[in-house]
Short mmCIF file of C-alpha atoms in Angstrom, two decimals:
data_model
loop_
_atom_site.label_atom_id
_atom_site.label_comp_id
_atom_site.label_asym_id
_atom_site.label_seq_id
_atom_site.Cartn_x
_atom_site.Cartn_y
_atom_site.Cartn_z
CA MET A 1 -6.99 -4.97 85.93
CA ALA A 2 -9.25 -5.95 88.84
CA SER A 3 -8.56 -9.38 90.38
CA VAL A 4 -11.12 -12.20 90.19
CA LYS A 5 -12.44 -13.54 93.49
CA PRO A 6 -14.12 -16.98 93.55
CA VAL A 7 -17.49 -17.22 95.24
CA ASN A 8 -18.40 -20.43 97.07
CA ALA A 9 -22.09 -21.26 96.65
CA SER A 10 -23.67 -24.66 97.29
CA LEU A 11 -26.61 -26.01 95.37
CA PRO A 12 -29.89 -26.47 97.21
CA SER A 13 -30.53 -29.96 98.54
CA LEU A 14 -32.94 -32.23 96.75
CA PRO A 15 -36.31 -33.06 98.28
CA GLU A 16 -36.33 -36.18 100.40
CA GLY A 17 -37.22 -39.30 98.44
CA TRP A 18 -36.56 -37.73 95.04
CA THR A 19 -34.97 -39.94 92.43
CA GLY A 20 -34.09 -39.25 88.83
CA GLU A 21 -35.49 -42.48 87.54
CA LYS A 22 -38.84 -42.17 89.26
CA ASP A 23 -39.56 -38.43 89.17
CA PHE A 24 -37.84 -37.38 85.91
CA LYS A 25 -40.23 -36.77 83.02
CA VAL A 26 -39.18 -36.24 79.43
CA VAL A 27 -40.98 -33.19 78.00
CA GLY A 28 -39.02 -32.79 74.77
CA ALA A 29 -35.90 -33.64 72.78
CA LEU A 30 -32.81 -31.49 72.26
CA SER A 31 -32.16 -30.30 68.73
CA ALA A 32 -28.99 -31.29 66.93
CA ALA A 33 -25.91 -29.11 67.45
CA THR A 34 -25.25 -26.40 64.84
CA GLN A 35 -21.90 -24.77 64.19
CA ARG A 36 -22.00 -20.92 63.88
CA ASN A 37 -19.42 -18.16 63.57
CA ILE A 38 -19.65 -15.64 66.45
CA GLU A 39 -18.32 -12.10 65.98
CA PRO A 40 -17.57 -9.84 68.96
CA VAL A 41 -19.70 -6.67 68.59
CA GLY A 42 -21.44 -4.04 70.75
CA PRO A 43 -20.31 -1.13 72.95
CA HIS A 44 -18.84 -3.37 75.64
CA PHE A 45 -16.62 -5.19 73.16
CA LEU A 46 -15.56 -1.88 71.63
CA ALA A 47 -14.71 -0.56 75.10
CA HIS A 48 -12.72 -3.73 75.82
CA ALA A 49 -10.88 -3.40 72.50
CA ARG A 50 -10.15 0.26 73.18
CA ARG A 51 -8.70 -0.52 76.60
CA LYS A 52 -6.55 -3.33 75.21
CA ARG A 53 -5.31 -1.18 72.34
CA HIS A 54 -4.32 1.80 74.50
CA HIS A 55 -3.35 -0.29 77.52
CA ARG A 56 -5.76 1.51 79.85
CA THR A 57 -7.43 0.51 83.03
CA PHE A 58 -11.21 0.84 83.49
CA SER A 59 -10.89 4.11 85.48
CA GLU A 60 -8.41 5.64 83.02
CA ASP A 61 -10.65 4.86 80.06
CA GLU A 62 -13.77 6.24 81.75
CA ARG A 63 -11.99 9.51 82.67
CA ILE A 64 -10.65 10.03 79.13
CA GLN A 65 -14.04 9.23 77.58
CA ALA A 66 -15.77 11.69 79.93
CA GLN A 67 -13.35 14.46 78.94
CA GLN A 68 -13.93 13.77 75.25
CA ASN A 69 -17.72 13.81 75.76
CA VAL A 70 -17.47 17.18 77.54
CA LYS A 71 -15.41 18.65 74.72
CA LYS A 72 -17.80 17.20 72.14
CA THR A 73 -20.81 18.64 73.96
CA GLU A 74 -19.19 22.06 74.25
CA ASP A 75 -18.26 22.03 70.56
CA GLU A 76 -21.79 21.06 69.54
CA GLU A 77 -23.46 23.75 71.66
CA ASP A 78 -21.07 26.61 71.02
CA ASP A 79 -23.15 27.67 68.02
CA ASP A 80 -26.38 29.09 69.50
CA ILE A 81 -25.95 29.34 73.27
CA SER A 82 -22.34 30.42 73.55
CA GLU A 83 -21.79 33.77 75.25
CA PRO A 84 -18.75 35.24 76.98
CA GLU A 85 -19.09 35.14 80.77
CA ASP A 86 -18.93 38.36 82.74
CA PRO A 87 -16.20 38.05 85.41
CA MET A 88 -18.37 40.01 87.85
CA MET A 89 -21.17 37.52 87.36
CA LEU A 90 -18.88 34.64 88.27
CA THR A 91 -18.27 36.19 91.70
CA ARG A 92 -21.97 36.58 92.54
CA GLU A 93 -23.13 35.28 95.90
CA ALA A 94 -25.51 32.33 95.66
CA LYS A 95 -27.79 33.72 98.37
CA ASP A 96 -28.43 36.78 96.19
CA TRP A 97 -30.08 34.61 93.52
CA LYS A 98 -33.29 36.67 93.31
CA ALA A 99 -31.40 39.72 92.02
CA GLN A 100 -29.45 37.79 89.41
CA ASP A 101 -30.18 37.72 85.67
CA HIS A 102 -31.06 34.06 85.24
CA TYR A 103 -30.81 34.19 81.46
CA ALA A 104 -27.33 35.74 81.65
CA VAL A 105 -26.22 33.07 84.12
CA LEU A 106 -27.11 30.37 81.58
CA GLY A 107 -25.80 32.35 78.60
CA LEU A 108 -29.25 32.94 77.08
CA THR A 109 -29.35 36.75 77.06
CA ARG A 110 -30.14 36.97 73.35
CA TYR A 111 -33.07 34.57 73.73
CA ARG A 112 -34.49 35.49 77.14
CA TRP A 113 -38.29 34.92 77.16
CA ARG A 114 -38.07 33.29 73.71
CA ALA A 115 -35.77 30.53 75.01
CA THR A 116 -37.32 27.07 74.78
CA PRO A 117 -37.11 24.49 77.60
CA GLU A 118 -34.75 22.45 75.40
CA GLN A 119 -32.40 25.41 75.02
CA ILE A 120 -32.47 25.98 78.80
CA LYS A 121 -31.57 22.35 79.42
CA ARG A 122 -28.74 22.47 76.91
CA ALA A 123 -27.40 25.70 78.38
CA HIS A 124 -27.56 24.19 81.87
CA ARG A 125 -25.67 21.09 80.73
CA LYS A 126 -22.99 23.24 79.14
CA LYS A 127 -22.57 25.42 82.25
CA VAL A 128 -22.47 22.40 84.53
CA LEU A 129 -19.75 20.77 82.44
CA ARG A 130 -17.72 23.94 82.77
CA HIS A 131 -18.36 24.95 86.38
CA HIS A 132 -19.10 21.74 88.29
CA PRO A 133 -17.09 21.64 91.52
CA ASP A 134 -15.82 18.12 90.73
CA LYS A 135 -14.41 19.31 87.44
CA LYS A 136 -12.81 22.29 89.16
CA ALA A 137 -11.25 19.94 91.65
CA ALA A 138 -10.00 17.67 88.84
CA GLN A 139 -8.35 20.70 87.27
CA GLY A 140 -6.61 21.53 90.51
CA GLN A 141 -8.92 24.42 91.50
CA GLU A 142 -9.87 22.98 94.85
CA ASN A 143 -10.24 26.40 96.46
CA GLU A 144 -12.82 27.48 93.91
CA ASN A 145 -16.12 28.14 95.66
CA ASP A 146 -19.33 26.76 94.23
CA ASN A 147 -21.42 29.98 94.45
CA PHE A 148 -21.72 30.36 90.69
CA PHE A 149 -22.57 26.71 90.30
CA LYS A 150 -25.42 27.23 92.77
CA CYS A 151 -26.54 30.25 90.72
CA ILE A 152 -26.62 28.00 87.64
CA GLN A 153 -28.72 25.43 89.45
CA LYS A 154 -31.11 28.12 90.76
CA ALA A 155 -31.48 29.73 87.33
CA THR A 156 -32.22 26.38 85.71
CA GLU A 157 -34.69 25.41 88.42
CA LEU A 158 -36.54 28.71 88.08
CA LEU A 159 -36.59 28.89 84.27
CA LEU A 160 -37.83 25.32 83.88
CA ASP A 161 -40.76 26.05 86.20
CA PRO A 162 -43.45 27.70 83.99
CA VAL A 163 -45.05 29.61 86.87
CA ARG A 164 -41.85 30.95 88.40
CA ARG A 165 -40.38 31.72 84.97
CA LYS A 166 -43.48 33.75 84.14
CA GLN A 167 -43.05 35.70 87.36
CA PHE A 168 -39.41 36.48 86.47
CA ASP A 169 -40.29 37.39 82.85
CA SER A 170 -42.91 39.76 84.25
CA VAL A 171 -40.16 41.97 85.72
CA ASP A 172 -37.29 41.20 83.33
CA GLU A 173 -36.20 44.74 82.49
CA ASN A 174 -33.34 43.45 80.34
CA ALA A 175 -35.94 42.21 77.83
CA ASP A 176 -37.60 45.63 77.56
CA VAL A 177 -37.06 47.87 74.54
CA ASP A 178 -37.08 51.58 75.34
CA PRO A 179 -39.38 53.77 73.21
CA PRO A 180 -37.45 55.62 70.50
CA SER A 181 -36.88 59.36 70.57
CA LYS A 182 -38.39 61.68 67.98
CA LYS A 183 -35.02 61.89 66.25
CA GLN A 184 -34.87 58.10 65.95
CA THR A 185 -38.27 57.99 64.21
CA GLN A 186 -37.40 60.55 61.52
CA ASN A 187 -36.39 59.93 57.91
CA GLY A 188 -38.83 57.07 57.42
CA LYS A 189 -37.69 55.10 60.49
CA PHE A 190 -40.93 55.52 62.47
CA TYR A 191 -42.28 51.98 61.97
CA LYS A 192 -38.87 50.31 62.18
CA ALA A 193 -38.14 52.11 65.47
CA TRP A 194 -41.49 51.36 67.15
CA GLY A 195 -41.89 47.77 65.91
CA PRO A 196 -39.42 46.17 68.39
CA VAL A 197 -41.02 48.09 71.27
CA PHE A 198 -44.43 46.55 70.69
CA GLU A 199 -42.87 43.15 70.00
CA ALA A 200 -41.26 43.27 73.44
CA GLU A 201 -44.46 44.50 75.10
CA GLY A 202 -46.41 41.76 73.32
CA ARG A 203 -44.74 39.07 75.41
CA PHE A 204 -47.08 40.05 78.27
CA SER A 205 -50.26 39.54 76.20
CA THR A 206 -52.73 36.91 77.31
CA LYS A 207 -54.04 36.75 73.74
CA GLN A 208 -51.67 35.39 71.15
CA PRO A 209 -50.62 36.04 68.45
CA VAL A 210 -50.13 39.79 68.87
CA PRO A 211 -50.88 42.00 65.80
CA GLN A 212 -47.77 43.42 64.16
CA PHE A 213 -47.12 47.18 64.11
CA GLY A 214 -46.77 47.03 60.35
CA ASP A 215 -45.41 49.71 58.04
CA ASP A 216 -46.53 52.45 55.69
CA ASN A 217 -48.18 49.87 53.39
CA SER A 218 -50.45 48.44 56.11
CA THR A 219 -54.16 48.57 55.30
CA GLN A 220 -56.67 50.47 57.40
CA PRO A 221 -58.26 47.27 58.86
CA GLU A 222 -54.78 46.05 59.90
CA VAL A 223 -53.93 49.36 61.59
CA GLU A 224 -57.32 49.54 63.32
CA GLU A 225 -56.91 45.95 64.53
CA PHE A 226 -53.48 46.83 65.97
CA TYR A 227 -54.68 49.86 67.95
CA ASN A 228 -57.91 48.17 69.07
CA PHE A 229 -55.83 45.27 70.39
CA TRP A 230 -53.42 47.48 72.33
CA TYR A 231 -56.05 49.87 73.69
CA ASN A 232 -57.84 46.78 75.05
CA PHE A 233 -54.59 45.05 76.03
CA ASP A 234 -55.00 42.08 78.38
CA SER A 235 -51.69 41.72 80.25
CA TRP A 236 -50.71 38.78 82.44
CA ARG A 237 -47.99 40.74 84.28
CA SER A 238 -48.35 40.16 88.02
CA PHE A 239 -45.06 41.55 89.47
CA GLU A 240 -45.03 38.72 92.06
CA TYR A 241 -41.31 38.28 91.60
CA LEU A 242 -40.76 41.63 93.36
CA ASP A 243 -42.77 40.61 96.44
CA GLU A 244 -41.16 41.06 99.81
CA ASP A 245 -40.28 37.69 101.32
CA ILE A 246 -42.94 36.48 103.73
CA PRO A 247 -41.44 35.82 107.19
CA ASP A 248 -41.28 32.34 108.65
CA ASP A 249 -44.05 31.05 110.88
CA GLY A 250 -42.00 32.00 113.89
CA GLU A 251 -42.48 35.68 113.08
CA GLY A 252 -46.18 35.54 113.84
CA ARG A 253 -49.36 35.43 111.80
CA ASP A 254 -49.98 39.19 112.04
CA GLN A 255 -46.63 40.00 110.52
CA LYS A 256 -47.22 37.43 107.78
CA ARG A 257 -50.65 38.86 106.91
CA HIS A 258 -49.23 42.38 106.93
CA THR A 259 -46.51 41.37 104.47
CA GLU A 260 -49.01 39.59 102.18
CA LYS A 261 -51.27 42.65 102.18
CA LYS A 262 -48.32 44.91 101.51
CA ASN A 263 -47.24 42.74 98.57
CA ALA A 264 -50.76 42.70 97.11
CA ASN A 265 -51.00 46.50 97.30
CA ALA A 266 -47.58 46.87 95.71
CA ARG A 267 -48.56 44.56 92.83
CA ARG A 268 -51.77 46.49 92.20
CA LYS A 269 -49.87 49.78 92.20
CA ARG A 270 -47.28 48.47 89.74
CA LYS A 271 -50.07 47.10 87.54
CA VAL A 272 -51.81 50.49 87.41
CA GLU A 273 -48.53 52.26 86.69
CA ASP A 274 -47.73 49.79 83.91
CA ASN A 275 -51.17 50.22 82.31
CA THR A 276 -50.79 54.01 82.49
CA ARG A 277 -47.34 53.81 80.93
CA LEU A 278 -48.63 51.65 78.08
CA ARG A 279 -51.64 53.91 77.46
CA GLU A 280 -49.48 57.05 77.33
CA MET A 281 -47.08 55.32 74.94
CA LEU A 282 -49.99 54.32 72.69
CA ASP A 283 -51.34 57.87 72.68
CA GLU A 284 -47.91 59.14 71.64
CA VAL A 285 -47.61 56.61 68.80
CA LEU A 286 -51.17 57.20 67.61
CA ALA A 287 -50.64 60.97 67.47
CA ALA A 288 -47.48 60.56 65.35
CA ASP A 289 -48.69 57.72 63.10
CA GLU A 290 -48.90 59.06 59.54
CA ARG A 291 -51.16 56.16 58.56
CA ILE A 292 -53.89 57.45 60.87
CA LYS A 293 -53.60 60.92 59.36
CA LYS A 294 -53.78 59.44 55.87
CA PHE A 295 -56.86 57.36 56.74
CA ARG A 296 -58.56 60.40 58.28
CA GLN A 297 -57.86 62.47 55.17
CA GLN A 298 -59.26 59.69 53.03
CA ALA A 299 -62.30 59.49 55.30
CA ARG A 300 -62.83 63.25 55.06
CA ALA A 301 -62.42 63.10 51.30
CA GLY A 302 -64.93 60.26 51.19
CA LYS A 303 -67.35 62.22 53.38
CA ASP A 304 -66.92 65.32 51.16
CA ALA A 305 -67.52 63.19 48.09
CA LYS A 306 -70.64 61.65 49.68
CA ARG A 307 -71.85 65.09 50.79
CA LYS A 308 -71.25 66.50 47.31
CA ALA A 309 -73.01 63.52 45.74
CA LYS A 310 -75.88 63.95 48.18
CA GLU A 311 -76.15 67.65 47.38
CA GLU A 312 -76.01 66.92 43.65
CA GLU A 313 -78.70 64.28 44.06
CA ALA A 314 -80.86 66.69 46.05
CA GLN A 315 -80.36 69.38 43.38
CA ARG A 316 -81.19 66.87 40.65
CA LEU A 317 -84.40 65.86 42.43
CA LYS A 318 -85.27 69.52 42.96
CA ASP A 319 -84.64 70.30 39.27
CA GLU A 320 -86.70 67.29 38.24
CA LYS A 321 -89.49 68.36 40.56
CA GLU A 322 -89.43 71.92 39.22
CA ARG A 323 -89.26 70.64 35.63
CA ALA A 324 -92.17 68.25 36.29
CA LYS A 325 -94.09 71.10 37.89
CA ALA A 326 -93.40 73.38 34.91
CA GLU A 327 -94.37 70.59 32.50
CA GLU A 328 -97.56 69.99 34.48
CA GLU A 329 -98.38 73.67 34.45
CA GLN A 330 -97.66 73.84 30.71
CA ARG A 331 -99.78 70.74 30.16
CA LYS A 332 -102.66 72.28 32.10
CA LYS A 333 -102.21 75.51 30.21
CA ASP A 334 -102.21 73.67 26.87
CA ALA A 335 -105.22 71.65 27.96
CA GLU A 336 -107.06 74.77 28.99
CA GLU A 337 -106.11 76.46 25.71
CA ALA A 338 -107.22 73.41 23.74
CA ALA A 339 -110.45 73.24 25.74
CA LYS A 340 -111.04 76.93 25.10
CA ASN A 341 -110.40 76.49 21.39
CA GLU A 342 -112.65 73.47 21.36
CA ARG A 343 -115.38 75.41 23.12
CA GLU A 344 -115.02 78.27 20.69
CA LYS A 345 -115.00 75.84 17.81
CA ASN A 346 -118.08 74.07 19.13
CA LYS A 347 -119.70 77.38 19.76
CA LYS A 348 -119.02 78.48 16.22
CA ALA A 349 -120.18 75.09 14.93
CA LYS A 350 -123.34 75.37 16.96
CA GLU A 351 -123.92 78.88 15.74
CA ALA A 352 -123.23 77.79 12.20
CA ALA A 353 -125.53 74.79 12.62
CA LYS A 354 -128.13 77.02 14.22
CA ASN A 355 -127.86 79.52 11.40
CA ALA A 356 -127.95 76.71 8.88
CA ALA A 357 -131.02 75.28 10.59
CA LYS A 358 -132.68 78.66 10.56
CA LYS A 359 -131.82 79.05 6.90
CA ASN A 360 -133.06 75.55 6.11
CA LYS A 361 -136.27 76.23 8.01
CA ARG A 362 -136.76 79.40 6.01
CA VAL A 363 -136.11 77.41 2.86
CA VAL A 364 -138.59 74.70 3.93
CA LYS A 365 -141.28 77.14 4.94
CA GLY A 366 -140.59 79.36 1.96
CA SER A 367 -140.84 76.42 -0.42
CA VAL A 368 -144.62 75.98 0.19
CA LYS A 369 -145.15 79.71 -0.07
CA ASP A 370 -143.30 79.75 -3.40
CA VAL A 371 -145.71 77.11 -4.76
CA ASN A 372 -148.77 79.06 -3.38
CA TYR A 373 -149.41 76.39 -0.78
CA PHE A 374 -150.20 73.95 -3.60
CA ALA A 375 -153.39 75.94 -4.58
CA ASP A 376 -154.33 76.50 -8.17
CA GLY A 377 -155.61 80.00 -7.51
CA GLU A 378 -155.47 82.07 -4.43
CA ALA A 379 -154.94 79.78 -1.45
CA SER A 380 -157.58 79.86 1.26
CA ALA A 381 -156.68 80.46 4.85
CA ALA A 382 -157.66 76.90 5.75
CA GLN A 383 -155.38 75.44 3.12
CA VAL A 384 -152.51 77.68 4.18
CA ASP A 385 -152.95 76.59 7.81
CA SER A 386 -153.21 72.93 6.80
CA VAL A 387 -150.01 73.05 4.72
CA LEU A 388 -148.02 75.02 7.33
CA ASN A 389 -149.19 72.71 10.14
CA ASP A 390 -147.95 69.66 8.23
CA VAL A 391 -144.69 71.45 7.40
CA ASP A 392 -144.19 72.35 11.10
CA LEU A 393 -145.04 68.78 12.09
CA ILE A 394 -142.47 67.33 9.69
CA MET A 395 -139.78 69.82 10.74
CA GLY A 396 -140.45 68.97 14.36
CA LYS A 397 -139.82 65.25 13.73
CA ILE A 398 -136.61 65.48 11.70
CA ASP A 399 -133.05 66.33 12.84
CA VAL A 400 -130.80 69.01 11.43
CA ASP A 401 -129.22 66.69 8.88
CA GLU A 402 -132.59 65.53 7.58
CA LEU A 403 -133.70 69.18 7.60
CA ALA A 404 -130.66 70.16 5.54
CA ASP A 405 -131.29 67.28 3.12
CA LEU A 406 -134.93 68.27 2.78
CA ALA A 407 -133.98 71.94 2.24
CA GLN A 408 -131.54 70.90 -0.48
CA LYS A 409 -134.23 68.84 -2.25
CA LEU A 410 -136.70 71.71 -2.01
CA THR A 411 -134.13 74.16 -3.36
CA ILE A 412 -133.60 71.87 -6.33
CA ALA A 413 -137.39 71.54 -6.79
CA GLY A 414 -137.72 75.33 -6.88
CA LYS A 415 -141.25 76.45 -7.74
CA ASP A 416 -142.26 73.12 -9.14
CA GLY A 417 -145.26 72.38 -6.93
CA ALA A 418 -145.39 68.69 -7.77
CA ALA A 419 -141.66 68.24 -7.00
CA VAL A 420 -141.98 70.19 -3.75
CA LYS A 421 -144.97 68.13 -2.65
CA ALA A 422 -143.17 64.91 -3.66
CA ALA A 423 -140.21 65.89 -1.45
CA TYR A 424 -142.53 66.52 1.51
CA THR A 425 -144.46 63.33 0.86
CA ALA A 426 -141.24 61.27 0.72
CA GLN A 427 -140.04 62.87 3.97
CA ALA A 428 -143.39 62.15 5.68
CA LYS A 429 -143.29 58.53 4.54
CA SER A 430 -139.71 58.20 5.85
CA LEU A 431 -140.88 59.48 9.25
CA VAL A 432 -143.79 57.04 9.26
CA ASP A 433 -141.39 54.17 8.44
CA ALA A 434 -139.10 55.28 11.23
CA GLY A 435 -142.01 55.34 13.68
CA LYS A 436 -141.61 59.04 14.31
CA LEU A 437 -144.88 59.93 12.64
CA LYS A 438 -148.20 58.18 12.51
CA ASP A 439 -149.63 57.16 9.18
CA GLY A 440 -152.02 59.86 7.98
CA GLU A 441 -150.93 62.28 10.70
CA ALA A 442 -149.55 64.65 8.01
CA LYS A 443 -152.81 64.79 6.18
CA PHE A 444 -151.78 67.04 3.32
CA PHE A 445 -148.66 64.98 2.54
CA ALA A 446 -150.17 61.53 3.20
#
């Protein structure tokens, strides 16, 4: 146990002229004393108790506790970031850090670009606890060089820097998934074989999330979204990690500018080559994708169905037009036939009416002749003219119906002169009442 050394320290001198009686002021009263039970607790007491129990010094206890913490940390982190270390990797030169696999150095090869900053920190802590030079020295490995420890530090420094990590991920070939061969895509393994390839390529996408490749049950909008995304792929790959180191200022500005220009040209070339590679891979997948063939067949079937429906609709309209035209022609024909029949009927009716009128006129004119023109003996020419003039006058004022009615009455009257004259007189009076004949104009039948 460490020895206790007394420290001599004098109190500051009081101000000149100060006295307790004159300058002391009471500002409060002390509370009464209270008795309490005090229990020793806390990490420092536990450490003290542990040292007393095991009879350890401070340094011995700290060393043992550190070893237990290391073992505890290793046991806790062996689950997800524990990987066997390649002996060749342990002999890597620290100056060759740019060519090293930083994820493998930290034991994160199965995570790579998916590793979170927390996982990187945990992996670094685990590697440091295992490969720190001080620990090697404590284990008696004093001749062990610290190259691998420097590689660990460089890997952690780079992977925890978002910009530099992105540059390394841009050229991390160990994270790539090679396209499958035709044999590997047979027997229904096409989508399962190509899915990991596009998942790996998707890590370079500026737009996230990246559409999944899907399977045979993917819908047409999902498949079209996938290919549209990849044919318009926006990649953030810059290939800066592969740049040639720019010389120090002592090399001259011209050499520095030449190297920068050379690096820029190399990055552009790699970018074009990468875009060409991705486009050729997409063309290969698109040509072999059975979903595209199925969608095209469905589209053709839909087009054929639409074309057939269109043709059927056109034929239906044509048939309706021809049927309407035939019906219109038949209607016109029927109308013309009906009009012709009506004309013939009217013609016959007119002829019949005309014949009937002629007959009725003969009856009317013959009726006065049959009664000897109403003369008792032989009728004089003057009387005949007078009677016929009145008969013509009356016939000229009446219509065919009235003429037929008058003829019927005269037929019934026969050769009865008084009845015949009464029929004419009644007809003349009817015409006078109707205003068609003046009173007294038919003198004989007035």
